[in-house]
Amino acid sequence: MSTPDRLIESTRELLWERGYVGTSPKAILERAGAGQGSMYHHFKGKPDLALAAIRRTAEELLAAAEGVLAGPGTPYERIEAYLRRERDVLRGCPIGRLTMDPDVIASDDLRAPVDETLDRIRERIAAIVEEGKEQGQFAASLDGEEIAATVLATVQGGYVLARASGSPAVFDTGVRGLLSLLAPPSGVAPQAS
């Protein structure tokens, strides 16, 4: 792995573990196994490196979400796959946790990839809900944007509740509850897409 990649990966890990303020240039260099000054050789400074790290995390999160949301199955099954996909629940969402970091939120540059990532996932889920409504799988009264916001709120809130309780069980309970609300009515067979 190149030095810039090691710096980015180390910054990603530290941002997830410690937040922006707790991610010092010294800690980045130590974790990356990089020499003093290498950060400034490859990046303008900590904000530039943090932005590269946040962008890479956002790209990976979007790819993982798209992998299940664009996968096979009915709209319900794809939303279910998104909600039930493998996650390190007790560690939290690497993007969602950044919304709790006042330094990230105060910076338009650092906040932008966080906001864009959540918006893109929300838009994708909303489109799937609308597809499900057209197929008769979801009630016509559902609003795709509202359901998409609810799905993201369930995931992000589930992380918070799981971390607070020290158990992923509460995350799983929230997912099951939301899926039961979205499930097609009894006697209505979902149509495959």
Coordinates of C-alpha atoms in Angstrom, one line a residue:
M1 CA 0.0 0.0 0.0
S2 CA 1.3 3.4 -0.9
T3 CA 2.1 6.0 1.8
P4 CA -0.9 8.2 0.8
D5 CA -3.2 5.1 1.0
R6 CA -1.8 4.2 4.4
L7 CA -2.4 7.7 5.6
I8 CA -6.0 7.7 4.3
E9 CA -6.7 4.3 5.8
S10 CA -5.2 5.2 9.1
T11 CA -7.2 8.5 9.2
R12 CA -10.4 6.5 8.3
E13 CA -9.9 4.2 11.3
L14 CA -9.0 7.0 13.7
L15 CA -12.0 9.1 12.6
W16 CA -14.3 6.2 13.3
E17 CA -12.6 5.4 16.7
R18 CA -11.8 8.9 18.0
G19 CA -13.6 11.6 15.9
Y20 CA -11.9 14.5 14.2
V21 CA -10.4 16.2 17.3
G22 CA -9.1 12.9 18.6
T23 CA -7.4 12.2 15.3
S24 CA -4.1 14.0 15.7
P25 CA -1.4 14.1 12.9
K26 CA 0.9 12.2 15.3
A27 CA -1.6 9.4 15.7
I28 CA -2.2 9.2 12.0
L29 CA 1.5 9.0 11.2
E30 CA 2.0 6.4 14.0
R31 CA -0.8 4.2 12.7
A32 CA 0.2 4.6 9.1
G33 CA 3.8 3.8 9.9
A34 CA 4.8 6.9 8.0
G35 CA 7.6 9.3 8.7
Q36 CA 7.1 12.8 10.0
G37 CA 6.3 15.2 7.2
S38 CA 4.9 12.6 4.9
M39 CA 1.4 13.8 5.6
Y40 CA 2.3 17.3 4.5
H41 CA 4.1 15.9 1.4
H42 CA 1.0 14.2 0.2
F43 CA -1.8 16.4 1.7
K44 CA -2.2 20.0 2.5
G45 CA -2.8 19.2 6.2
K46 CA -5.2 17.3 8.5
P47 CA -8.4 18.7 7.0
D48 CA -7.3 17.7 3.4
L49 CA -6.4 14.2 4.6
A50 CA -9.6 13.9 6.7
L51 CA -11.6 14.9 3.6
A52 CA -9.9 12.2 1.5
A53 CA -10.6 9.6 4.3
I54 CA -14.3 10.6 4.6
R55 CA -14.7 10.5 0.8
R56 CA -13.2 7.0 0.7
T57 CA -15.5 5.8 3.5
A58 CA -18.5 7.4 1.7
E59 CA -17.6 5.6 -1.5
E60 CA -17.3 2.2 0.3
L61 CA -20.6 2.7 2.2
L62 CA -22.4 3.7 -1.0
A63 CA -21.0 0.7 -2.9
A64 CA -22.1 -1.7 -0.1
A65 CA -25.6 -0.1 0.0
E66 CA -26.0 -0.2 -3.7
G67 CA -24.8 -3.8 -3.8
V68 CA -27.9 -4.9 -1.9
L69 CA -30.4 -2.3 -3.1
A70 CA -29.7 -3.1 -6.7
G71 CA -29.6 -6.8 -6.1
P72 CA -32.1 -9.4 -7.0
G73 CA -35.6 -9.7 -5.4
T74 CA -38.7 -7.7 -4.9
P75 CA -38.5 -4.1 -3.6
Y76 CA -39.4 -5.4 -0.1
E77 CA -36.6 -8.1 -0.3
R78 CA -34.1 -5.5 -1.4
I79 CA -35.0 -3.1 1.5
E80 CA -34.9 -6.1 3.8
A81 CA -31.4 -7.1 2.5
Y82 CA -30.2 -3.5 3.1
L83 CA -31.5 -3.5 6.7
R84 CA -30.2 -7.0 7.5
R85 CA -26.8 -6.7 5.7
E86 CA -23.7 -7.5 7.7
R87 CA -22.7 -4.6 9.9
D88 CA -20.4 -4.0 12.9
V89 CA -23.4 -2.7 14.9
L90 CA -21.6 -2.0 18.1
R91 CA -18.9 0.0 16.3
G92 CA -21.5 2.2 14.6
C93 CA -21.7 3.6 11.1
P94 CA -18.5 5.2 10.0
I95 CA -20.5 7.9 8.1
G96 CA -23.3 8.3 10.6
R97 CA -20.9 8.8 13.5
L98 CA -19.3 11.8 11.8
T99 CA -22.7 13.6 12.1
M100 CA -22.0 13.7 15.9
D101 CA -18.6 15.3 15.4
P102 CA -19.0 19.1 15.8
D103 CA -15.8 19.8 13.9
V104 CA -17.0 17.8 10.9
I105 CA -20.5 19.3 10.9
A106 CA -19.0 22.8 11.3
S107 CA -16.9 22.3 8.1
D108 CA -18.9 22.5 4.8
D109 CA -16.1 20.6 3.1
L110 CA -16.0 17.7 5.6
R111 CA -19.7 17.6 6.0
A112 CA -20.5 17.5 2.3
P113 CA -19.6 13.8 1.6
V114 CA -21.4 12.7 4.7
D115 CA -24.6 14.6 3.6
E116 CA -24.3 13.4 0.0
T117 CA -23.9 9.8 1.0
L118 CA -27.0 9.8 3.2
D119 CA -28.9 11.6 0.6
R120 CA -28.0 9.2 -2.2
I121 CA -28.9 6.2 0.0
R122 CA -32.2 7.8 0.9
E123 CA -33.0 8.6 -2.7
R124 CA -32.2 5.0 -3.8
I125 CA -34.5 3.6 -1.1
A126 CA -37.3 6.1 -2.0
A127 CA -37.1 4.9 -5.6
I128 CA -37.4 1.3 -4.5
V129 CA -40.5 2.1 -2.4
E130 CA -42.1 3.8 -5.4
E131 CA -41.3 0.7 -7.5
G132 CA -42.9 -1.5 -4.8
K133 CA -46.0 0.7 -4.8
E134 CA -46.3 0.4 -8.6
Q135 CA -46.1 -3.4 -8.3
G136 CA -48.7 -3.4 -5.6
Q137 CA -46.3 -4.7 -3.0
F138 CA -46.5 -1.6 -0.8
A139 CA -49.6 0.4 0.1
A140 CA -50.3 3.2 -2.4
S141 CA -50.5 5.6 0.6
L142 CA -46.8 5.2 1.5
D143 CA -44.6 8.1 0.6
G144 CA -41.2 6.8 -0.7
E145 CA -39.2 9.7 0.8
E146 CA -40.8 9.3 4.2
I147 CA -40.2 5.5 4.2
A148 CA -36.6 6.0 3.0
A149 CA -36.0 8.5 5.9
T150 CA -37.5 6.0 8.3
V151 CA -35.2 3.2 7.0
L152 CA -32.2 5.4 7.5
A153 CA -33.4 6.6 10.9
T154 CA -33.9 3.0 11.9
V155 CA -30.4 2.0 10.9
Q156 CA -28.7 5.1 12.4
G157 CA -30.8 5.1 15.5
G158 CA -30.3 1.4 15.8
Y159 CA -26.5 1.9 16.0
V160 CA -27.0 4.4 18.8
L161 CA -29.3 2.2 20.8
A162 CA -27.0 -0.9 20.3
R163 CA -23.9 1.0 21.4
A164 CA -25.8 2.4 24.4
S165 CA -26.9 -1.1 25.5
G166 CA -23.8 -2.9 24.5
S167 CA -25.8 -5.3 22.4
P168 CA -26.7 -5.6 18.8
A169 CA -30.1 -7.1 19.8
V170 CA -31.8 -3.7 20.0
F171 CA -30.6 -2.9 16.4
D172 CA -32.1 -6.2 15.2
T173 CA -35.4 -5.5 17.1
G174 CA -35.7 -2.1 15.3
V175 CA -35.1 -3.7 11.9
R176 CA -37.7 -6.5 12.6
G177 CA -40.2 -3.8 13.7
L178 CA -39.7 -1.7 10.6
L179 CA -39.9 -4.7 8.3
S180 CA -43.2 -5.9 9.9
L181 CA -44.6 -2.4 9.1
L182 CA -43.5 -2.6 5.5
A183 CA -44.5 -6.3 5.0
P184 CA -47.1 -6.8 2.3
P185 CA -50.6 -7.5 3.7
S186 CA -51.5 -11.1 4.3
G187 CA -52.7 -12.8 1.2
V188 CA -50.8 -10.4 -1.1
A189 CA -48.0 -12.2 -2.8
P190 CA -45.1 -10.0 -3.6
Q191 CA -44.3 -9.7 -7.3
A192 CA -40.7 -10.5 -8.3
S193 CA -38.9 -7.7 -10.1

